[in-house]
Amino acid sequence: MSVKVLLLPSLFKNLSVADFLMSLYLFVIAGHDVAFRGEYIRHDVSWRHSWQCTFAGMLSTLSSEASIFIMTIITADRYLSIVYPLMLRRRNMIFAGTCIAASWTSAAIIAIVPSFNLGYFGDEYYGNNGVCLPLQIHDPFGKGWQYSLAVFCGLNSAAFGFIVYAYVVMFITISRSKLGLRSSQQQQDRTIAKRFAFIVITDLMCWVPIIAIKFMAISGNWIYSFIKYLNRMIQKVEI
């Protein structure tokens, strides 16, 4: 069985596992929402400092980061298949397995490190809010905010930037290639790329607002002042 036949199913299975972890996170949050319904304020502090909240936060971070890393690998694989098809011969399952293992290891490290209760993170990195997400929107400069910013805005933005760039190049390459000159394998690669693009678009629709809100929370009053100043300048031009 060829490397190509084994590679994509393996990547998609790992992507499914990453998404399944997010469903476990939602199950934990939903369960405690039912348990605390009508009296959450009495349990707020104890819940946010509990190991269950930390565990839920770790699950969400592990899921989101592993998903993004694996999508980046899939995109890179499609990119090479379509833009540089001659490089396919250089791939092997050992390299693919190493990339997958590195993705899970990196995501696990990113998720676990804040749970060590170091002085930098304090004891509320995951317990910063009731849903245990380390986005720190309402308290943008809480303990560990640089770490949160680097992961959710820096790292994730870079990954999605590459994914968008790769798909733009892929679809340009597809549009320029003549249908009659395509091999059956190349046509299959293009079909898979188009289908996977739908997954990428849905993920972008989820992450772009989160990243934008995170940046706005960090910027604080600066954005408000800038928009207000820009609005005044536009009004003067119109007058």
PDB file of C-alpha atoms in Angstrom:
ATOM      1  CA  MET A   1       0.000   0.000   0.000  1.00  0.00           C
ATOM      2  CA  SER A   2       1.406   3.419  -0.990  1.00  0.00           C
ATOM      3  CA  VAL A   3       2.436   6.126   1.403  1.00  0.00           C
ATOM      4  CA  LYS A   4      -0.209   8.416  -0.036  1.00  0.00           C
ATOM      5  CA  VAL A   5      -3.017   5.926   0.615  1.00  0.00           C
ATOM      6  CA  LEU A   6      -1.963   5.601   4.259  1.00  0.00           C
ATOM      7  CA  LEU A   7      -1.071   9.232   4.942  1.00  0.00           C
ATOM      8  CA  LEU A   8      -4.340  11.114   4.416  1.00  0.00           C
ATOM      9  CA  PRO A   9      -6.601   8.687   6.324  1.00  0.00           C
ATOM     10  CA  SER A  10      -4.145   8.779   9.214  1.00  0.00           C
ATOM     11  CA  LEU A  11      -4.172  12.581   9.259  1.00  0.00           C
ATOM     12  CA  PHE A  12      -7.960  12.775   9.104  1.00  0.00           C
ATOM     13  CA  LYS A  13      -8.302  10.211  11.897  1.00  0.00           C
ATOM     14  CA  ASN A  14      -6.030  12.320  14.101  1.00  0.00           C
ATOM     15  CA  LEU A  15      -8.040  15.417  13.204  1.00  0.00           C
ATOM     16  CA  SER A  16     -11.205  13.574  14.244  1.00  0.00           C
ATOM     17  CA  VAL A  17      -9.629  12.620  17.576  1.00  0.00           C
ATOM     18  CA  ALA A  18      -8.681  16.261  18.186  1.00  0.00           C
ATOM     19  CA  ASP A  19     -12.254  17.362  17.473  1.00  0.00           C
ATOM     20  CA  PHE A  20     -13.578  14.586  19.724  1.00  0.00           C
ATOM     21  CA  LEU A  21     -11.560  16.028  22.621  1.00  0.00           C
ATOM     22  CA  MET A  22     -13.435  19.291  22.153  1.00  0.00           C
ATOM     23  CA  SER A  23     -16.710  17.410  22.501  1.00  0.00           C
ATOM     24  CA  LEU A  24     -15.421  15.998  25.805  1.00  0.00           C
ATOM     25  CA  TYR A  25     -14.658  19.541  26.961  1.00  0.00           C
ATOM     26  CA  LEU A  26     -18.193  20.627  26.063  1.00  0.00           C
ATOM     27  CA  PHE A  27     -19.580  17.599  27.899  1.00  0.00           C
ATOM     28  CA  VAL A  28     -17.680  18.566  31.082  1.00  0.00           C
ATOM     29  CA  ILE A  29     -18.864  22.184  30.885  1.00  0.00           C
ATOM     30  CA  ALA A  30     -22.456  21.166  30.113  1.00  0.00           C
ATOM     31  CA  GLY A  31     -22.493  18.708  33.015  1.00  0.00           C
ATOM     32  CA  HIS A  32     -21.380  21.328  35.515  1.00  0.00           C
ATOM     33  CA  ASP A  33     -23.753  23.877  33.991  1.00  0.00           C
ATOM     34  CA  VAL A  34     -26.628  21.537  34.811  1.00  0.00           C
ATOM     35  CA  ALA A  35     -25.247  20.851  38.299  1.00  0.00           C
ATOM     36  CA  PHE A  36     -24.829  24.568  39.126  1.00  0.00           C
ATOM     37  CA  ARG A  37     -27.959  25.839  37.395  1.00  0.00           C
ATOM     38  CA  GLY A  38     -29.714  28.525  39.393  1.00  0.00           C
ATOM     39  CA  GLU A  39     -26.938  28.774  41.998  1.00  0.00           C
ATOM     40  CA  TYR A  40     -23.703  29.159  40.042  1.00  0.00           C
ATOM     41  CA  ILE A  41     -22.638  32.237  42.019  1.00  0.00           C
ATOM     42  CA  ARG A  42     -22.299  30.053  45.114  1.00  0.00           C
ATOM     43  CA  HIS A  43     -19.882  27.713  43.325  1.00  0.00           C
ATOM     44  CA  ASP A  44     -18.027  30.203  41.121  1.00  0.00           C
ATOM     45  CA  VAL A  45     -14.737  30.440  43.042  1.00  0.00           C
ATOM     46  CA  SER A  46     -14.538  26.759  43.982  1.00  0.00           C
ATOM     47  CA  TRP A  47     -15.381  25.705  40.410  1.00  0.00           C
ATOM     48  CA  ARG A  48     -12.815  27.956  38.743  1.00  0.00           C
ATOM     49  CA  HIS A  49     -10.095  26.709  41.130  1.00  0.00           C
ATOM     50  CA  SER A  50     -11.059  23.044  40.809  1.00  0.00           C
ATOM     51  CA  TRP A  51      -9.119  20.370  38.960  1.00  0.00           C
ATOM     52  CA  GLN A  52     -12.184  19.740  36.814  1.00  0.00           C
ATOM     53  CA  CYS A  53     -12.027  23.287  35.434  1.00  0.00           C
ATOM     54  CA  THR A  54      -8.285  22.957  34.831  1.00  0.00           C
ATOM     55  CA  PHE A  55      -8.832  19.617  33.106  1.00  0.00           C
ATOM     56  CA  ALA A  56     -11.570  21.093  30.915  1.00  0.00           C
ATOM     57  CA  GLY A  57      -9.327  24.007  29.954  1.00  0.00           C
ATOM     58  CA  MET A  58      -6.494  21.638  29.103  1.00  0.00           C
ATOM     59  CA  LEU A  59      -8.846  19.560  26.940  1.00  0.00           C
ATOM     60  CA  SER A  60     -10.026  22.607  24.990  1.00  0.00           C
ATOM     61  CA  THR A  61      -6.471  23.860  24.439  1.00  0.00           C
ATOM     62  CA  LEU A  62      -5.154  20.422  23.466  1.00  0.00           C
ATOM     63  CA  SER A  63      -8.047  19.950  21.064  1.00  0.00           C
ATOM     64  CA  SER A  64      -7.802  23.350  19.398  1.00  0.00           C
ATOM     65  CA  GLU A  65      -4.013  23.362  19.033  1.00  0.00           C
ATOM     66  CA  ALA A  66      -3.764  19.748  17.843  1.00  0.00           C
ATOM     67  CA  SER A  67      -6.539  20.438  15.339  1.00  0.00           C
ATOM     68  CA  ILE A  68      -4.756  23.501  13.977  1.00  0.00           C
ATOM     69  CA  PHE A  69      -1.393  21.728  13.771  1.00  0.00           C
ATOM     70  CA  ILE A  70      -2.876  18.716  11.971  1.00  0.00           C
ATOM     71  CA  MET A  71      -4.799  20.953   9.561  1.00  0.00           C
ATOM     72  CA  THR A  72      -1.516  22.692   8.806  1.00  0.00           C
ATOM     73  CA  ILE A  73       0.107  19.336   8.028  1.00  0.00           C
ATOM     74  CA  ILE A  74      -2.806  18.325   5.776  1.00  0.00           C
ATOM     75  CA  THR A  75      -2.626  21.675   3.998  1.00  0.00           C
ATOM     76  CA  ALA A  76       1.125  21.309   3.504  1.00  0.00           C
ATOM     77  CA  ASP A  77       0.574  17.809   2.100  1.00  0.00           C
ATOM     78  CA  ARG A  78      -2.081  19.055  -0.347  1.00  0.00           C
ATOM     79  CA  TYR A  79       0.101  22.045  -1.241  1.00  0.00           C
ATOM     80  CA  LEU A  80       3.062  19.832  -2.142  1.00  0.00           C
ATOM     81  CA  SER A  81       0.824  17.376  -4.018  1.00  0.00           C
ATOM     82  CA  ILE A  82      -0.642  20.096  -6.227  1.00  0.00           C
ATOM     83  CA  VAL A  83       2.066  22.744  -6.541  1.00  0.00           C
ATOM     84  CA  TYR A  84       5.128  20.467  -6.372  1.00  0.00           C
ATOM     85  CA  PRO A  85       3.840  17.012  -7.413  1.00  0.00           C
ATOM     86  CA  LEU A  86       7.349  15.655  -8.081  1.00  0.00           C
ATOM     87  CA  MET A  87       8.159  15.935  -4.373  1.00  0.00           C
ATOM     88  CA  LEU A  88       5.661  13.183  -3.563  1.00  0.00           C
ATOM     89  CA  ARG A  89       8.364  10.550  -3.938  1.00  0.00           C
ATOM     90  CA  ARG A  90      10.301  11.981  -1.031  1.00  0.00           C
ATOM     91  CA  ARG A  91       7.544  11.446   1.501  1.00  0.00           C
ATOM     92  CA  ASN A  92       7.410   8.427   3.768  1.00  0.00           C
ATOM     93  CA  MET A  93       5.282   7.249   6.658  1.00  0.00           C
ATOM     94  CA  ILE A  94       8.101   7.723   9.160  1.00  0.00           C
ATOM     95  CA  PHE A  95       8.242  11.430   8.351  1.00  0.00           C
ATOM     96  CA  ALA A  96       4.441  11.682   8.414  1.00  0.00           C
ATOM     97  CA  GLY A  97       4.271   9.870  11.747  1.00  0.00           C
ATOM     98  CA  THR A  98       6.932  12.188  13.138  1.00  0.00           C
ATOM     99  CA  CYS A  99       4.901  15.236  12.082  1.00  0.00           C
ATOM    100  CA  ILE A 100       1.742  13.851  13.697  1.00  0.00           C
ATOM    101  CA  ALA A 101       3.588  12.947  16.908  1.00  0.00           C
ATOM    102  CA  ALA A 102       5.190  16.398  16.992  1.00  0.00           C
ATOM    103  CA  SER A 103       1.760  18.018  16.593  1.00  0.00           C
ATOM    104  CA  TRP A 104       0.249  16.125  19.523  1.00  0.00           C
ATOM    105  CA  THR A 105       3.348  16.607  21.680  1.00  0.00           C
ATOM    106  CA  SER A 106       3.466  20.352  21.016  1.00  0.00           C
ATOM    107  CA  ALA A 107      -0.260  20.735  21.682  1.00  0.00           C
ATOM    108  CA  ALA A 108       0.027  18.720  24.909  1.00  0.00           C
ATOM    109  CA  ILE A 109       2.939  20.848  26.148  1.00  0.00           C
ATOM    110  CA  ILE A 110       1.045  24.064  25.368  1.00  0.00           C
ATOM    111  CA  ALA A 111      -1.997  22.750  27.269  1.00  0.00           C
ATOM    112  CA  ILE A 112      -0.215  21.205  30.265  1.00  0.00           C
ATOM    113  CA  VAL A 113       2.435  23.814  31.129  1.00  0.00           C
ATOM    114  CA  PRO A 114      -0.064  26.395  32.543  1.00  0.00           C
ATOM    115  CA  SER A 115      -1.506  23.744  34.882  1.00  0.00           C
ATOM    116  CA  PHE A 116       1.749  23.486  36.858  1.00  0.00           C
ATOM    117  CA  ASN A 117       0.642  26.468  38.952  1.00  0.00           C
ATOM    118  CA  LEU A 118       3.867  28.367  38.340  1.00  0.00           C
ATOM    119  CA  GLY A 119       4.185  31.921  39.599  1.00  0.00           C
ATOM    120  CA  TYR A 120       3.885  33.285  36.069  1.00  0.00           C
ATOM    121  CA  PHE A 121       0.510  31.626  35.464  1.00  0.00           C
ATOM    122  CA  GLY A 122      -0.824  31.814  39.003  1.00  0.00           C
ATOM    123  CA  ASP A 123      -3.746  29.530  39.822  1.00  0.00           C
ATOM    124  CA  GLU A 124      -6.345  31.078  37.527  1.00  0.00           C
ATOM    125  CA  TYR A 125      -4.972  30.684  34.009  1.00  0.00           C
ATOM    126  CA  TYR A 126      -7.685  28.184  33.132  1.00  0.00           C
ATOM    127  CA  GLY A 127      -9.968  29.414  35.902  1.00  0.00           C
ATOM    128  CA  ASN A 128     -10.008  32.961  34.556  1.00  0.00           C
ATOM    129  CA  ASN A 129     -13.660  32.493  33.607  1.00  0.00           C
ATOM    130  CA  GLY A 130     -16.538  30.106  34.207  1.00  0.00           C
ATOM    131  CA  VAL A 131     -16.039  28.103  31.002  1.00  0.00           C
ATOM    132  CA  CYS A 132     -12.338  27.525  31.745  1.00  0.00           C
ATOM    133  CA  LEU A 133     -11.053  28.939  28.451  1.00  0.00           C
ATOM    134  CA  PRO A 134      -7.655  30.696  28.679  1.00  0.00           C
ATOM    135  CA  LEU A 135      -8.600  33.476  26.260  1.00  0.00           C
ATOM    136  CA  GLN A 136      -8.621  36.097  29.034  1.00  0.00           C
ATOM    137  CA  ILE A 137     -10.996  38.387  27.188  1.00  0.00           C
ATOM    138  CA  HIS A 138     -12.535  40.153  30.194  1.00  0.00           C
ATOM    139  CA  ASP A 139      -9.166  40.365  32.004  1.00  0.00           C
ATOM    140  CA  PRO A 140      -6.699  40.768  29.108  1.00  0.00           C
ATOM    141  CA  PHE A 141      -3.681  41.473  31.322  1.00  0.00           C
ATOM    142  CA  GLY A 142      -4.179  38.745  33.906  1.00  0.00           C
ATOM    143  CA  LYS A 143      -1.396  36.348  34.797  1.00  0.00           C
ATOM    144  CA  GLY A 144      -0.069  34.501  31.774  1.00  0.00           C
ATOM    145  CA  TRP A 145      -1.622  36.920  29.276  1.00  0.00           C
ATOM    146  CA  GLN A 146       1.530  36.977  27.129  1.00  0.00           C
ATOM    147  CA  TYR A 147       1.404  33.187  26.861  1.00  0.00           C
ATOM    148  CA  SER A 148      -2.269  33.267  25.894  1.00  0.00           C
ATOM    149  CA  LEU A 149      -1.597  36.009  23.335  1.00  0.00           C
ATOM    150  CA  ALA A 150       1.363  34.139  21.827  1.00  0.00           C
ATOM    151  CA  VAL A 151      -0.632  30.907  21.467  1.00  0.00           C
ATOM    152  CA  PHE A 152      -4.069  32.082  20.369  1.00  0.00           C
ATOM    153  CA  CYS A 153      -3.048  35.144  18.354  1.00  0.00           C
ATOM    154  CA  GLY A 154       0.575  34.571  17.368  1.00  0.00           C
ATOM    155  CA  LEU A 155       0.849  30.832  16.750  1.00  0.00           C
ATOM    156  CA  ASN A 156      -2.690  30.275  15.499  1.00  0.00           C
ATOM    157  CA  SER A 157      -2.609  33.355  13.275  1.00  0.00           C
ATOM    158  CA  ALA A 158       0.652  32.166  11.710  1.00  0.00           C
ATOM    159  CA  ALA A 159      -0.834  28.705  11.076  1.00  0.00           C
ATOM    160  CA  PHE A 160      -3.993  30.087   9.503  1.00  0.00           C
ATOM    161  CA  GLY A 161      -1.925  32.586   7.522  1.00  0.00           C
ATOM    162  CA  PHE A 162       0.022  29.719   5.974  1.00  0.00           C
ATOM    163  CA  ILE A 163      -3.172  27.730   5.342  1.00  0.00           C
ATOM    164  CA  VAL A 164      -4.843  30.649   3.543  1.00  0.00           C
ATOM    165  CA  TYR A 165      -1.687  31.343   1.512  1.00  0.00           C
ATOM    166  CA  ALA A 166      -1.335  27.662   0.553  1.00  0.00           C
ATOM    167  CA  TYR A 167      -4.951  27.393  -0.590  1.00  0.00           C
ATOM    168  CA  VAL A 168      -4.736  30.572  -2.643  1.00  0.00           C
ATOM    169  CA  VAL A 169      -1.644  29.212  -4.416  1.00  0.00           C
ATOM    170  CA  MET A 170      -3.280  25.786  -4.846  1.00  0.00           C
ATOM    171  CA  PHE A 171      -6.422  27.155  -6.452  1.00  0.00           C
ATOM    172  CA  ILE A 172      -4.382  29.434  -8.716  1.00  0.00           C
ATOM    173  CA  THR A 173      -2.369  26.392  -9.790  1.00  0.00           C
ATOM    174  CA  ILE A 174      -5.559  24.399 -10.359  1.00  0.00           C
ATOM    175  CA  SER A 175      -7.141  27.167 -12.442  1.00  0.00           C
ATOM    176  CA  ARG A 176      -4.038  27.487 -14.632  1.00  0.00           C
ATOM    177  CA  SER A 177      -3.591  23.777 -15.300  1.00  0.00           C
ATOM    178  CA  LYS A 178      -5.286  22.325 -18.358  1.00  0.00           C
ATOM    179  CA  LEU A 179      -7.885  19.664 -17.666  1.00  0.00           C
ATOM    180  CA  GLY A 180      -6.620  17.380 -20.420  1.00  0.00           C
ATOM    181  CA  LEU A 181      -3.073  17.356 -19.033  1.00  0.00           C
ATOM    182  CA  ARG A 182      -4.056  16.302 -15.520  1.00  0.00           C
ATOM    183  CA  SER A 183      -3.381  12.765 -14.435  1.00  0.00           C
ATOM    184  CA  SER A 184      -6.042  10.857 -12.517  1.00  0.00           C
ATOM    185  CA  GLN A 185      -3.922  11.224  -9.362  1.00  0.00           C
ATOM    186  CA  GLN A 186      -3.652  15.000  -9.804  1.00  0.00           C
ATOM    187  CA  GLN A 187      -7.403  15.267 -10.308  1.00  0.00           C
ATOM    188  CA  GLN A 188      -7.933  13.269  -7.117  1.00  0.00           C
ATOM    189  CA  ASP A 189      -5.542  15.594  -5.244  1.00  0.00           C
ATOM    190  CA  ARG A 190      -7.494  18.606  -6.428  1.00  0.00           C
ATOM    191  CA  THR A 191     -10.814  17.056  -5.416  1.00  0.00           C
ATOM    192  CA  ILE A 192      -9.521  16.312  -1.914  1.00  0.00           C
ATOM    193  CA  ALA A 193      -8.103  19.837  -1.613  1.00  0.00           C
ATOM    194  CA  LYS A 194     -11.445  21.391  -2.555  1.00  0.00           C
ATOM    195  CA  ARG A 195     -13.319  19.252  -0.027  1.00  0.00           C
ATOM    196  CA  PHE A 196     -10.848  19.984   2.750  1.00  0.00           C
ATOM    197  CA  ALA A 197     -11.105  23.704   1.967  1.00  0.00           C
ATOM    198  CA  PHE A 198     -14.643  23.593   3.402  1.00  0.00           C
ATOM    199  CA  ILE A 199     -13.252  22.366   6.748  1.00  0.00           C
ATOM    200  CA  VAL A 200     -10.651  25.133   6.696  1.00  0.00           C
ATOM    201  CA  ILE A 201     -13.266  27.808   5.962  1.00  0.00           C
ATOM    202  CA  THR A 202     -15.486  26.691   8.854  1.00  0.00           C
ATOM    203  CA  ASP A 203     -12.490  26.744  11.212  1.00  0.00           C
ATOM    204  CA  LEU A 204     -11.527  30.215  10.007  1.00  0.00           C
ATOM    205  CA  MET A 205     -15.075  31.424  10.640  1.00  0.00           C
ATOM    206  CA  CYS A 206     -14.707  30.236  14.249  1.00  0.00           C
ATOM    207  CA  TRP A 207     -11.172  31.459  14.916  1.00  0.00           C
ATOM    208  CA  VAL A 208     -11.026  34.833  13.148  1.00  0.00           C
ATOM    209  CA  PRO A 209     -13.617  36.447  15.490  1.00  0.00           C
ATOM    210  CA  ILE A 210     -11.837  34.961  18.534  1.00  0.00           C
ATOM    211  CA  ILE A 211      -8.448  36.277  17.416  1.00  0.00           C
ATOM    212  CA  ALA A 212      -9.949  39.673  16.554  1.00  0.00           C
ATOM    213  CA  ILE A 213     -11.688  39.971  19.942  1.00  0.00           C
ATOM    214  CA  LYS A 214      -8.477  38.926  21.692  1.00  0.00           C
ATOM    215  CA  PHE A 215      -6.528  41.651  19.891  1.00  0.00           C
ATOM    216  CA  MET A 216      -9.238  44.190  20.713  1.00  0.00           C
ATOM    217  CA  ALA A 217      -9.181  43.183  24.382  1.00  0.00           C
ATOM    218  CA  ILE A 218      -5.403  43.627  24.509  1.00  0.00           C
ATOM    219  CA  SER A 219      -5.568  46.945  22.642  1.00  0.00           C
ATOM    220  CA  GLY A 220      -8.225  48.250  25.034  1.00  0.00           C
ATOM    221  CA  ASN A 221      -8.994  51.931  24.770  1.00  0.00           C
ATOM    222  CA  TRP A 222      -6.438  52.405  21.970  1.00  0.00           C
ATOM    223  CA  ILE A 223      -8.806  50.933  19.369  1.00  0.00           C
ATOM    224  CA  TYR A 224     -11.718  53.007  20.629  1.00  0.00           C
ATOM    225  CA  SER A 225      -9.626  56.192  20.466  1.00  0.00           C
ATOM    226  CA  PHE A 226      -8.313  55.336  17.004  1.00  0.00           C
ATOM    227  CA  ILE A 227     -11.788  54.595  15.601  1.00  0.00           C
ATOM    228  CA  LYS A 228     -13.170  57.768  17.160  1.00  0.00           C
ATOM    229  CA  TYR A 229     -10.324  59.812  15.667  1.00  0.00           C
ATOM    230  CA  LEU A 230     -10.776  58.136  12.269  1.00  0.00           C
ATOM    231  CA  ASN A 231     -14.507  58.860  12.362  1.00  0.00           C
ATOM    232  CA  ARG A 232     -13.839  62.554  13.041  1.00  0.00           C
ATOM    233  CA  MET A 233     -11.371  62.719  10.154  1.00  0.00           C
ATOM    234  CA  ILE A 234     -13.925  61.153   7.786  1.00  0.00           C
ATOM    235  CA  GLN A 235     -16.567  63.626   8.934  1.00  0.00           C
ATOM    236  CA  LYS A 236     -14.202  66.536   8.205  1.00  0.00           C
ATOM    237  CA  VAL A 237     -13.494  65.178   4.719  1.00  0.00           C
ATOM    238  CA  GLU A 238     -17.218  64.828   4.021  1.00  0.00           C
ATOM    239  CA  ILE A 239     -17.821  68.412   5.149  1.00  0.00           C
TER     240      ILE A 239
END
